[in-house]
GROMACS .gro file of C-alpha atoms in nm:
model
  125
    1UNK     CA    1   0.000   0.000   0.000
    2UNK     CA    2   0.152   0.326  -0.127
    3UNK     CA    3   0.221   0.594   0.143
    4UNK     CA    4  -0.026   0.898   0.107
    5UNK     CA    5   0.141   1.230   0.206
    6UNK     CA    6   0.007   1.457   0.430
    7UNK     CA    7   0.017   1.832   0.289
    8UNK     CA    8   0.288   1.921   0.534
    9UNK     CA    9   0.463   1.635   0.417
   10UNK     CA   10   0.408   1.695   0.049
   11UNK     CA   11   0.538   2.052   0.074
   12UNK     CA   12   0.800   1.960   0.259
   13UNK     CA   13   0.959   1.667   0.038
   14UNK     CA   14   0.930   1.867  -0.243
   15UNK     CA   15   1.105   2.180  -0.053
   16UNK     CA   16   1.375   1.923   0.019
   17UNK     CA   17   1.419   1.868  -0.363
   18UNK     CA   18   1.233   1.584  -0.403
   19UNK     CA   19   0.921   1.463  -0.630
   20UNK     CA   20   0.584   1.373  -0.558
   21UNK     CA   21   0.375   1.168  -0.779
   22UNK     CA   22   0.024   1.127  -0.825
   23UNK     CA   23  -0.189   0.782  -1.017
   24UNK     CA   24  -0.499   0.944  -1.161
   25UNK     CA   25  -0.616   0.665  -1.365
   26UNK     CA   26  -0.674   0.491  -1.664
   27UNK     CA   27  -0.851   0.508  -1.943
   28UNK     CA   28  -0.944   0.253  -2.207
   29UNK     CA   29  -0.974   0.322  -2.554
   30UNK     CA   30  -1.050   0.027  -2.756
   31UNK     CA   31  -0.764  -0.140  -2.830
   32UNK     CA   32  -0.530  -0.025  -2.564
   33UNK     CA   33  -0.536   0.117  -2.215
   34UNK     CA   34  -0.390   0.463  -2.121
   35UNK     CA   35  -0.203   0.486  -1.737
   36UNK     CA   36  -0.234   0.889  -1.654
   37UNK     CA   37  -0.039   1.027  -1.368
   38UNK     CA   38   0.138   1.333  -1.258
   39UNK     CA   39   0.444   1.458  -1.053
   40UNK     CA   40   0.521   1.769  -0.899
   41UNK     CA   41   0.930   1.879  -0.896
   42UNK     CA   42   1.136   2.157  -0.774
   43UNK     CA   43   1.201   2.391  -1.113
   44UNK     CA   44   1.487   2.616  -1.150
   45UNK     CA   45   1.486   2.939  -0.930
   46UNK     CA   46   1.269   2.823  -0.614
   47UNK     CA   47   1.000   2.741  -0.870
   48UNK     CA   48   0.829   2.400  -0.860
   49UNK     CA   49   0.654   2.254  -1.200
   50UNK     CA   50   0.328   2.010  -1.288
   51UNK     CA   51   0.380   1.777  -1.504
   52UNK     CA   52   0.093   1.527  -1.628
   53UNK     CA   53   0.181   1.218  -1.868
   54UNK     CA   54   0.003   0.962  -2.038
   55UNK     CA   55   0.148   0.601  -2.121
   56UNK     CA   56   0.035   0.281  -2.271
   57UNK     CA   57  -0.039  -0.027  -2.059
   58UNK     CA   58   0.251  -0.166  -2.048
   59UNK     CA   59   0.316  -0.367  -1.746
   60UNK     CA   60   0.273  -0.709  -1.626
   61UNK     CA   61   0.327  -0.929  -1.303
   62UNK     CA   62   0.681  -0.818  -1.322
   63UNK     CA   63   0.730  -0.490  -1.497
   64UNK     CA   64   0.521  -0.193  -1.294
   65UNK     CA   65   0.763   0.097  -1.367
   66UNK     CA   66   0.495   0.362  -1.492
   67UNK     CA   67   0.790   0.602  -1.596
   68UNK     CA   68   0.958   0.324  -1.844
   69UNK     CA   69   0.630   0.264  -1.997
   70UNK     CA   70   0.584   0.420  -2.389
   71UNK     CA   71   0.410   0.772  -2.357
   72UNK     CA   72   0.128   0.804  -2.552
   73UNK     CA   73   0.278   1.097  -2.726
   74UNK     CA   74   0.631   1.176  -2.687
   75UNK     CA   75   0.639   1.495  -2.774
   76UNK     CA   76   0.420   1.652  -2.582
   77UNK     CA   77   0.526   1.878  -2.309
   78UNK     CA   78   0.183   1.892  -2.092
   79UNK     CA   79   0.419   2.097  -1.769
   80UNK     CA   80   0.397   2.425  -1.566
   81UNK     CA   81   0.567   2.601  -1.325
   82UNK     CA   82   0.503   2.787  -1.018
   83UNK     CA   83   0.629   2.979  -0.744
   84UNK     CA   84   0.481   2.828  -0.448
   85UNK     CA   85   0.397   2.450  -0.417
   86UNK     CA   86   0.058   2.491  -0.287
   87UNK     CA   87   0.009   2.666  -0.628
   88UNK     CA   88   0.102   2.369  -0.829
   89UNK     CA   89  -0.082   2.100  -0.600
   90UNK     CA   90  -0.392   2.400  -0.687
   91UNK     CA   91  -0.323   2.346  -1.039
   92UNK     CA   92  -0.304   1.973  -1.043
   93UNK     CA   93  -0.624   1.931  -0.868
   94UNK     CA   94  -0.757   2.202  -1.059
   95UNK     CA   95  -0.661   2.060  -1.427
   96UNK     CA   96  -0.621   1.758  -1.362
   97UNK     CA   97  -0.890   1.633  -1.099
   98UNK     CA   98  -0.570   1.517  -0.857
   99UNK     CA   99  -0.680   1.498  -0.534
  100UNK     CA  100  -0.443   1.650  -0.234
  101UNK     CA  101  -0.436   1.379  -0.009
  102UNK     CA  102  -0.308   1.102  -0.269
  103UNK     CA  103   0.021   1.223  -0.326
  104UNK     CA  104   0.274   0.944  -0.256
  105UNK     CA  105   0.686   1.047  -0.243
  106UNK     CA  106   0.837   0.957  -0.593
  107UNK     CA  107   0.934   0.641  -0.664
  108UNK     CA  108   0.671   0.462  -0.552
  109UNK     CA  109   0.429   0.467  -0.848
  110UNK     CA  110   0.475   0.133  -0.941
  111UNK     CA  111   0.244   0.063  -0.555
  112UNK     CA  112  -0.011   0.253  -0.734
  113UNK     CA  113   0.024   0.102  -1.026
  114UNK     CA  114   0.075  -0.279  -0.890
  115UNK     CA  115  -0.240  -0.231  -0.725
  116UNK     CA  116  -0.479  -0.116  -1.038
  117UNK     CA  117  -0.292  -0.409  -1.186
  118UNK     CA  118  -0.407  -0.680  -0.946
  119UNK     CA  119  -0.755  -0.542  -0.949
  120UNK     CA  120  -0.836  -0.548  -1.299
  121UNK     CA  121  -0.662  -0.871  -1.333
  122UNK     CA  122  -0.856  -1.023  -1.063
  123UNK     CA  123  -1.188  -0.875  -1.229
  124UNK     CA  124  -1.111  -1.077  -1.568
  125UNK     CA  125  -1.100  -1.365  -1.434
   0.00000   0.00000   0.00000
């Protein structure tokens, strides 16, 4: 189970340099599935950016590294920055329906992930 951060803890991981990440889903579009999740970084200059990304399905049993998965499209740059981090947690919940008190420390997608995993594996069968 994937360690939810509290807001002090958010802002303060991130103050320390670190990432936060965010699962917001899936999506399934016919003949694939789309993983959707977000981080939030320190930027240059005391700034801290959004950044929301899309992948395919890639995983398995095994392989639940959201990051290595292929984005959906490579080139885009979906990313913004901001001076305070309560303004980019704003912005992801605003944009991007995240929801404050799911933030886990980065790294630890692949708990999110592993669990969506076992559920809709467990549901085909």
């Amino acid at each position: 189970m994937a360690l939810y951060l509290s807001r002090l803890e958010l802002k303060a991981r991130v103050h320390a340099g670190k990432e936060v990440e965010q699962w917001l889903g899936h999506a399934d579009e016919g003949e694939y599935t789309v993983i959707k999740w977000l981080y939030i970084a320190p930027a240059e200059g005391h700034q801290y950016s959004v950044t929301y990304l899309e992948s395919f399905d890639e995983g398995d049993a095994e392989w639940q590294l959201v990051p290595e998965f292929s984005l959906l499209d490579p080139d885009a740059d979906e990313s913004a920055v901001f001076d305070s981090v309560e303004e980019a947690v704003a912005y992801a919940v605003q944009t991007y329906g995240a929801l404050p008190d799911r933030f886990i420390p980065g790294g630890m997608l692949a708990e999110e992930y592993a669990r969506y995993w076992q559920s809709k594996n467990a549901s085909a069968k």
